[in-house]
């Protein structure tokens, strides 16, 4: 190996890791400078860096469904402003029909110049509490077109020469219910990008633009080669799977997501032919979200050592039939797309690829279902919009590991954090009644899913509203390789002492002081046959109240008495169901 080759390899490794550390620093800056709890506590955001052509080169901070989409947003900016991007510009975007996920996710894009040459784009994408529309919080289960969901922002220049274009900012802010909060959070995003730009320029200064560009090109090339190698290791074939969404909030029939994963040589195609046509409700999915979800699922299967950059995505093709749920005609609504449809796309791809090489992917994760709530806080008369992040369910099991309790849906991969109960009560006018794991909700298996959660809170402001949105009240998280499904979501609204069952997609309900919301969230799916779970683990689950004595015996075949495990009866019970296998 020559000295030059060794030097290039070292530069490539150091620069790639440097960019990853910069995206992490972006995330920390955003988390610590943001005003809203959605940013500062739930961390519902993502940061990434793209090269001058919009290729994704680093994305290690935040949730993948947002980070991976950054490249789409940059390319939309490049299409609209091909010859008019200058140093000191900042762009804003959220339109799901032009480079965005869904309207609440606003992208801030900052070009980075070195000596008058465009080299990078820093991108922060974050979910904002309200971006207008007919329902506060912008999740409107009864929207029938995107115009009812909030303000659409095509790729737009928000700053020039590092100064706000005031008319643009004012136009956006006046269309939202909490403009001060939105402005503060946009400033946090802009600030995070500034931090990244400063670090990038320090790096370029130290290495020169030529060295940095060469290192990035080689990094993407190496990632592409590794991804192709992993795809070649999968047996050629077509692997099919289907997932269902409960409904769209209007029709009662389930909505089908049908996929075929075609592996041929060193390329992989995710084909959504067979997926249902677009629907009336807000579960339609943007091209950005559907493409991103497909890439996330495939890369999870291929291995976590593959860098999540554009080199990996070059090997993955996605077919999204026009007019279908995953590529609708305008102006179909689509605010729920980053939660429910994205998660079920990932789940369907997992189930298909599990047929090719079993054991690499988890069973089904929780499906989100919980309300947003909004009104005037009686303590300070300020308008608020809150989200029940505490209603998160749990993850699915996989070979060798039980599912983790208290995880966000698959599209977020646990990236969204749950706020601290006490700080959440300070932010919003409600009191938490209880928040705990629920017995017998974990999907049974040799490796069981995480337990679902019981969560309830009481509102004490008069005249507020809640909007329940989500899924998973008809279809539970799937099990794999003989594992059982997880549990379903359930929700009750107790209005003036009378409980009412909540649907997963509801119009706003008026709230009286003292009304309560009671939620049971999905437990994750199990992996492997429950009768193969070691009896000692079953006993531990009983002691931890994750499962009951009845479930231990009837599902796992383990007999537990007051003195512990009865091995003789357990052997007899399991043998009657499972051949002659001894425990």
XYZ file of C-alpha atoms in Angstrom:
583
model
C 0.000 0.000 0.000
C 1.454 3.359 -1.017
C 1.750 6.327 1.319
C -0.757 8.303 -0.755
C -3.373 5.541 -0.499
C -2.839 5.292 3.237
C -3.171 9.049 3.621
C -6.362 9.068 1.567
C -7.833 6.287 3.680
C -7.006 8.118 6.909
C -8.452 11.367 5.592
C -11.609 9.619 4.466
C -12.135 7.987 7.865
C -11.371 11.111 9.880
C -13.513 13.408 7.729
C -16.480 11.010 7.739
C -16.340 10.756 11.518
C -15.899 14.510 11.805
C -19.083 15.081 9.827
C -20.926 12.593 12.027
C -19.767 14.426 15.146
C -20.962 17.702 13.627
C -24.476 16.330 13.085
C -24.498 15.165 16.711
C -23.496 18.645 17.822
C -26.293 20.087 15.692
C -28.768 17.902 17.547
C -27.447 18.944 20.942
C -27.587 22.615 19.982
C -31.166 22.238 18.794
C -32.258 20.323 21.880
C -30.706 22.804 24.314
C -31.796 26.001 22.573
C -35.371 25.132 21.590
C -38.357 26.586 23.399
C -41.070 24.010 22.764
C -41.232 20.688 24.656
C -41.512 18.885 21.306
C -37.925 19.900 20.566
C -36.376 20.306 23.996
C -37.829 17.196 25.656
C -39.353 14.869 23.061
C -36.487 15.570 20.589
C -38.822 15.188 17.611
C -36.258 16.468 15.145
C -33.324 15.382 12.998
C -30.162 16.941 11.617
C -28.102 16.044 8.574
C -25.451 17.317 6.201
C -25.665 17.123 2.413
C -23.026 17.887 -0.191
C -23.373 20.620 -2.797
C -25.441 18.304 -5.034
C -27.857 17.417 -2.262
C -26.416 13.974 -1.584
C -26.785 12.904 2.032
C -23.362 12.531 3.654
C -24.144 12.366 7.386
C -27.239 11.931 9.578
C -26.536 10.735 13.087
C -28.759 13.016 15.160
C -32.506 12.571 15.535
C -35.137 10.280 14.103
C -34.419 8.622 10.720
C -37.736 9.377 9.018
C -36.806 13.070 9.249
C -33.028 12.915 8.807
C -33.008 10.822 5.646
C -35.573 13.158 4.094
C -33.129 16.063 4.307
C -31.640 15.183 0.933
C -35.043 15.516 -0.747
C -35.488 18.996 0.719
C -32.064 20.159 -0.438
C -32.682 18.868 -3.941
C -35.984 20.771 -4.027
C -34.111 23.949 -3.094
C -31.535 23.274 -5.815
C -34.287 22.785 -8.406
C -35.991 26.052 -7.505
C -32.851 28.153 -7.013
C -30.331 26.608 -9.441
C -28.320 29.800 -9.943
C -29.254 32.027 -7.017
C -27.961 30.362 -3.845
C -25.484 32.675 -2.145
C -23.523 32.874 1.074
C -25.801 34.088 3.886
C -28.955 32.469 2.503
C -31.239 30.278 4.604
C -34.150 28.319 3.133
C -37.353 26.951 4.648
C -39.557 24.107 3.380
C -42.353 21.800 4.555
C -44.520 20.968 1.518
C -44.933 17.159 1.285
C -45.632 17.516 -2.425
C -42.249 19.191 -2.944
C -39.458 17.772 -0.777
C -41.171 17.493 2.611
C -42.498 14.707 4.866
C -45.684 16.264 6.211
C -46.602 19.832 7.034
C -45.624 19.922 10.750
C -42.028 18.961 9.852
C -40.318 22.184 8.834
C -36.893 21.994 7.261
C -34.322 24.769 7.628
C -31.533 24.545 5.047
C -28.306 26.538 5.242
C -25.774 26.456 2.387
C -22.110 26.456 3.411
C -19.605 28.312 1.240
C -15.825 28.199 1.398
C -14.104 31.030 -0.472
C -17.241 31.685 -2.557
C -17.638 28.012 -3.482
C -20.736 26.104 -2.387
C -19.639 22.941 -0.586
C -22.383 21.715 1.764
C -25.898 22.170 3.047
C -26.723 21.896 6.753
C -30.278 20.697 7.337
C -32.367 20.678 10.506
C -35.854 19.227 10.259
C -38.225 19.391 13.197
C -41.838 18.794 14.127
C -43.567 22.021 15.189
C -46.484 22.194 17.599
C -48.775 24.072 15.229
C -48.478 25.149 11.621
C -52.055 26.330 11.140
C -54.914 24.493 9.507
C -58.396 23.842 10.812
C -57.254 22.004 13.973
C -54.708 23.190 16.513
C -51.661 20.960 16.528
C -52.245 20.379 12.805
C -53.293 16.722 13.216
C -56.780 16.865 11.779
C -58.304 13.371 11.403
C -61.227 14.830 9.495
C -59.199 16.735 6.923
C -60.067 15.826 3.343
C -57.426 18.008 1.668
C -54.023 19.298 2.611
C -55.236 22.899 2.854
C -57.103 21.954 6.036
C -53.878 20.683 7.610
C -51.824 23.864 7.708
C -49.722 26.289 5.743
C -47.746 24.828 2.845
C -44.236 26.200 2.450
C -42.528 25.380 -0.841
C -38.745 25.801 -1.009
C -38.457 29.453 0.023
C -35.589 31.788 0.821
C -36.106 32.848 4.433
C -32.857 34.791 4.941
C -30.567 36.735 2.639
C -27.173 38.071 3.715
C -27.874 36.547 7.151
C -30.913 38.813 7.564
C -34.528 37.659 7.757
C -36.780 38.415 4.843
C -39.380 39.848 7.181
C -42.362 39.558 4.865
C -41.764 35.826 4.416
C -41.346 35.150 8.131
C -44.418 37.222 9.018
C -46.527 35.436 6.412
C -45.644 32.067 7.941
C -46.038 33.102 11.575
C -49.419 34.794 11.148
C -50.870 31.539 9.813
C -50.131 29.688 13.069
C -51.727 29.758 16.514
C -48.557 30.151 18.536
C -46.292 32.405 16.444
C -43.855 33.224 19.252
C -43.200 29.547 19.889
C -42.778 28.844 16.182
C -40.367 31.746 15.731
C -38.317 30.661 18.727
C -38.033 27.111 17.435
C -37.127 28.263 13.916
C -34.341 30.338 15.452
C -33.143 27.218 17.269
C -32.990 25.361 13.954
C -31.144 28.216 12.278
C -28.734 28.328 15.206
C -28.047 24.590 15.016
C -27.217 24.995 11.327
C -24.867 27.871 12.141
C -23.003 25.692 14.611
C -22.609 23.017 11.951
C -21.505 25.503 9.295
C -18.809 26.851 11.614
C -17.477 23.350 12.323
C -17.550 22.421 8.636
C -15.548 25.493 7.661
C -12.981 24.680 10.331
C -12.663 21.208 8.832
C -12.337 22.476 5.261
C -9.761 25.032 6.356
C -7.693 22.275 7.933
C -7.891 19.831 4.995
C -8.556 21.994 1.881
C -11.696 21.660 -0.264
C -10.088 19.187 -2.650
C -9.192 16.749 0.118
C -12.644 17.026 1.715
C -14.509 16.553 -1.569
C -12.358 13.554 -2.467
C -12.919 11.994 0.954
C -16.691 12.413 0.735
C -16.867 10.996 -2.782
C -14.838 7.999 -1.667
C -16.978 7.549 1.466
C -20.150 7.407 -0.625
C -18.471 5.010 -3.051
C -17.321 2.711 -0.244
C -20.794 2.750 1.307
C -22.322 1.837 -2.051
C -19.899 -1.077 -2.426
C -20.674 -2.376 1.075
C -24.418 -2.100 0.478
C -24.165 -3.975 -2.816
C -22.148 -6.696 -1.100
C -24.841 -7.148 1.556
C -27.593 -7.271 -1.053
C -25.694 -9.956 -2.987
C -25.710 -12.082 0.183
C -29.525 -12.210 0.104
C -30.935 -15.038 -2.032
C -32.361 -13.664 -5.269
C -36.135 -13.715 -5.306
C -39.333 -11.808 -4.695
C -40.535 -11.617 -1.098
C -44.030 -10.362 -0.365
C -45.868 -9.078 2.692
C -48.971 -7.092 3.556
C -49.818 -4.779 6.424
C -53.071 -3.010 7.205
C -54.010 0.356 8.670
C -57.196 0.299 10.772
C -59.017 2.819 8.580
C -58.625 6.368 7.284
C -61.084 7.992 9.692
C -63.913 7.957 7.163
C -64.243 4.416 5.805
C -64.458 1.515 8.243
C -62.580 -0.863 5.969
C -58.882 -1.402 6.600
C -56.383 0.155 4.209
C -53.850 -2.234 2.654
C -50.116 -1.700 2.219
C -48.826 -4.438 -0.055
C -45.159 -4.706 -0.924
C -42.905 -6.977 -2.931
C -39.180 -6.858 -2.253
C -37.287 -8.001 -5.339
C -33.638 -8.957 -4.850
C -31.623 -9.381 -7.999
C -27.844 -9.432 -7.810
C -26.607 -6.287 -6.119
C -29.820 -4.274 -6.403
C -32.985 -4.337 -4.350
C -36.416 -3.046 -5.343
C -39.269 -2.253 -2.965
C -42.448 -2.307 -5.042
C -45.740 -1.001 -3.640
C -47.880 -2.240 -6.533
C -51.011 -3.690 -4.943
C -51.198 -1.043 -2.232
C -54.658 0.510 -1.954
C -55.502 3.716 -3.841
C -55.265 7.028 -2.021
C -57.998 7.604 0.514
C -60.118 10.468 1.755
C -58.441 10.734 5.161
C -55.035 11.935 6.356
C -53.135 8.630 6.135
C -51.991 9.264 2.558
C -48.212 9.323 2.308
C -45.785 11.653 0.608
C -43.216 10.269 -1.815
C -40.473 11.510 0.518
C -41.878 9.611 3.499
C -42.567 6.399 1.568
C -39.124 6.399 -0.058
C -37.398 7.206 3.219
C -39.299 4.517 5.130
C -38.323 1.940 2.502
C -34.654 2.855 2.716
C -34.677 2.789 6.516
C -36.206 -0.696 6.589
C -33.786 -2.162 4.061
C -30.705 -0.691 5.746
C -31.804 -1.950 9.161
C -32.001 -5.428 7.635
C -28.645 -5.121 5.860
C -26.745 -4.091 8.965
C -26.062 -1.183 11.303
C -22.432 -0.943 10.150
C -23.544 0.494 6.797
C -23.297 4.302 6.969
C -26.657 5.972 6.468
C -25.638 8.149 3.546
C -26.524 8.533 -0.100
C -24.136 5.774 -1.131
C -26.363 3.197 0.542
C -29.560 4.539 -0.992
C -28.111 4.328 -4.521
C -28.619 0.558 -4.400
C -32.273 0.642 -3.325
C -35.065 1.326 -5.825
C -38.599 2.160 -4.743
C -41.701 1.938 -6.936
C -44.630 4.075 -5.742
C -47.683 3.806 -8.034
C -49.212 7.204 -8.767
C -52.620 7.678 -7.193
C -51.952 5.087 -4.513
C -51.762 5.578 -0.752
C -47.990 6.044 -1.054
C -48.016 8.540 -3.938
C -51.329 10.427 -3.936
C -52.535 13.127 -6.256
C -52.810 16.624 -4.817
C -54.412 17.859 -2.644
C -54.787 14.663 -0.576
C -54.249 15.159 3.177
C -51.313 13.328 4.764
C -50.385 14.575 8.234
C -50.392 11.100 9.835
C -48.019 9.680 7.222
C -44.799 9.833 9.263
C -46.358 7.782 12.072
C -48.833 5.105 10.988
C -48.280 4.506 7.255
C -44.493 4.884 7.488
C -44.312 2.430 10.375
C -46.479 -0.156 8.637
C -44.412 0.160 5.448
C -41.303 -0.603 7.470
C -43.084 -3.500 9.185
C -44.211 -4.963 5.868
C -40.678 -4.769 4.451
C -39.313 -6.417 7.595
C -41.771 -9.292 7.263
C -40.893 -9.750 3.601
C -37.129 -9.734 4.162
C -37.493 -12.057 7.141
C -38.594 -14.682 4.611
C -35.262 -14.292 2.835
C -32.992 -14.341 5.892
C -34.824 -14.984 9.193
C -33.636 -13.477 12.435
C -32.346 -10.058 11.423
C -35.364 -7.878 12.108
C -37.717 -7.349 15.043
C -41.357 -8.175 15.471
C -43.900 -5.380 15.322
C -43.501 -2.193 17.320
C -46.266 -0.167 18.921
C -48.708 1.697 16.728
C -49.197 5.224 18.010
C -52.640 6.338 19.194
C -53.003 9.299 21.492
C -54.489 12.769 21.597
C -53.228 16.257 21.158
C -54.848 18.846 23.395
C -55.063 22.597 23.098
C -56.598 25.668 24.661
C -55.829 28.570 27.041
C -53.768 27.731 30.099
C -55.725 29.062 33.115
C -52.458 29.729 34.965
C -51.176 32.322 32.501
C -53.830 32.720 29.754
C -51.318 31.571 27.142
C -52.375 29.444 24.194
C -50.918 25.946 24.292
C -50.811 22.856 22.100
C -49.674 19.620 23.744
C -49.138 16.036 22.619
C -49.421 12.859 24.689
C -45.902 11.581 24.106
C -46.336 9.605 27.338
C -48.800 7.298 25.580
C -45.974 5.620 23.680
C -46.129 1.821 23.594
C -43.330 -0.727 23.259
C -40.968 -2.423 20.854
C -41.032 -5.857 19.278
C -38.733 -8.733 20.146
C -36.085 -10.113 17.848
C -33.902 -13.189 17.865
C -31.818 -13.127 21.021
C -33.521 -10.130 22.636
C -36.810 -9.211 24.287
C -38.560 -6.116 23.030
C -37.887 -2.923 24.915
C -40.745 -1.323 26.764
C -41.621 2.272 26.131
C -40.521 2.791 22.548
C -41.795 5.044 19.815
C -43.197 3.530 16.575
C -40.961 1.944 13.949
C -40.657 5.121 11.883
C -38.973 6.837 14.831
C -36.934 3.852 16.099
C -37.098 5.048 19.687
C -35.740 8.465 18.720
C -38.667 10.416 20.162
C -38.191 10.720 23.893
C -40.893 10.824 26.541
C -41.083 14.025 28.555
C -40.547 13.957 32.278
C -43.977 13.789 33.946
C -43.391 16.738 36.266
C -42.045 19.046 33.567
C -44.896 17.991 31.289
C -47.372 19.094 33.965
C -45.611 22.445 34.185
C -45.872 22.933 30.448
C -49.556 22.029 30.135
C -52.624 22.308 32.408
C -53.098 18.663 33.277
C -52.270 16.196 36.049
C -50.947 12.682 35.407
C -53.070 10.065 37.173
C -50.873 7.056 36.450
C -48.167 5.925 34.043
C -47.039 2.300 34.206
C -46.532 -0.933 32.294
C -49.644 -3.047 31.774
C -49.711 -6.772 32.558
C -50.354 -9.283 29.735
C -49.846 -6.856 26.872
C -46.395 -8.032 25.737
C -46.506 -10.273 22.674
C -45.544 -13.779 23.816
C -42.592 -15.597 22.332
C -39.270 -17.242 22.994
C -38.312 -13.591 23.157
C -41.293 -11.529 24.214
C -42.277 -8.054 23.124
C -42.129 -5.061 25.400
C -45.131 -4.498 27.653
C -47.718 -1.910 26.710
C -48.297 1.166 28.852
C -51.228 2.435 30.928
C -51.386 6.213 30.970
C -54.068 8.571 32.200
C -54.261 12.305 32.793
C -56.831 14.857 33.892
C -57.263 18.306 32.337
C -58.125 21.229 34.559
C -58.665 24.028 32.047
C -62.209 24.855 31.026
C -63.151 24.875 27.352
C -60.115 23.184 25.856
C -60.182 20.468 23.171
C -58.586 17.114 22.449
C -58.045 15.363 19.124
C -57.288 11.657 19.126
C -55.224 10.382 16.219
C -53.311 7.242 15.364
C -53.993 3.588 14.686
C -53.593 0.118 16.166
C -57.073 -0.327 17.620
C -57.912 -3.078 15.105
C -54.498 -4.421 14.074
C -51.879 -5.297 16.665
C -48.077 -5.347 16.186
C -47.124 -8.518 14.315
C -45.200 -11.474 15.745
C -42.371 -13.268 13.927
C -41.173 -16.870 13.654
C -44.005 -18.261 15.774
C -44.207 -15.327 18.165
C -47.580 -13.875 19.157
C -48.937 -10.483 18.244
C -48.701 -7.636 20.692
C -51.738 -5.902 22.178
C -54.101 -3.329 20.720
C -54.384 0.338 21.578
C -57.380 1.409 23.629
C -58.577 4.843 24.648
C -61.329 6.326 26.799
C -62.425 9.912 27.242
C -64.153 10.465 30.581
C -66.381 13.511 30.138
C -68.077 14.748 33.290
C -67.706 11.295 34.816
C -69.017 9.328 31.817
C -66.456 7.190 29.912
C -66.656 7.147 26.120
C -64.590 4.877 23.880
C -62.322 6.906 21.616
C -61.764 5.979 17.992
C -58.260 6.174 16.584
C -59.149 9.115 14.351
C -61.605 11.612 15.798
C -62.818 15.148 15.310
C -61.976 17.517 18.192
C -63.830 16.943 21.460
C -64.676 19.767 23.867
C -63.170 19.304 27.330
C -64.639 20.360 30.664
C -62.541 20.917 33.747
C -61.855 17.556 35.383
C -62.277 15.456 32.233
C -59.856 12.562 31.880
C -58.086 10.675 29.105
C -57.271 6.993 29.760
C -54.979 5.196 27.325
C -53.596 1.682 26.939
C -50.847 1.478 24.351
C -49.642 -1.448 22.242
C -47.273 -4.048 23.578
C -44.685 -5.218 21.035
C -44.871 -8.453 19.077
C -43.072 -11.628 20.160
C -40.340 -13.586 18.344
C -40.215 -17.395 18.351
C -42.547 -19.900 19.976
C -43.653 -19.023 23.527
C -43.126 -22.649 24.667
C -39.426 -22.244 23.869
C -38.965 -19.394 26.341
C -36.791 -20.471 29.301
C -38.969 -21.092 32.346
C -36.770 -18.888 34.520
C -37.459 -15.918 32.251
C -41.181 -16.642 32.389
C -40.979 -16.718 36.176
C -39.093 -13.416 36.219
C -41.792 -11.855 34.012
C -44.439 -13.000 36.497
C -42.504 -11.473 39.402
C -42.175 -8.231 37.424
C -45.944 -8.320 36.680
C -45.282 -8.238 32.942
C -47.364 -11.401 32.602
C -49.905 -13.046 34.889
C -49.838 -16.560 36.361
C -52.594 -17.474 33.922
C -50.553 -16.348 30.902
C -47.471 -18.117 32.250
C -49.383 -21.416 32.258
C -51.719 -21.105 29.266
C -49.366 -19.360 26.822
C -45.881 -20.298 28.041
C -46.727 -23.657 29.590
C -45.038 -22.781 32.900
C -46.731 -23.756 36.167
C -45.887 -21.422 39.040
C -46.996 -21.977 42.627
C -46.510 -19.998 45.822
C -43.084 -21.592 46.230
C -41.900 -20.941 42.687
C -41.686 -22.978 39.483
C -43.187 -26.452 39.559
C -40.789 -28.127 37.116
C -42.593 -31.487 37.066
C -45.964 -29.996 36.143
C -44.286 -27.584 33.733
C -42.551 -30.469 31.937
C -45.795 -32.399 31.704
C -47.702 -29.342 30.510
C -45.128 -28.363 27.897
C -44.644 -31.933 26.713
C -48.350 -32.189 26.034
C -48.099 -29.198 23.712
C -44.533 -29.358 22.491
C -43.480 -32.966 22.040
C -40.875 -34.390 24.399
C -38.760 -31.296 24.884
C -37.537 -30.958 28.474
C -37.191 -27.626 30.300
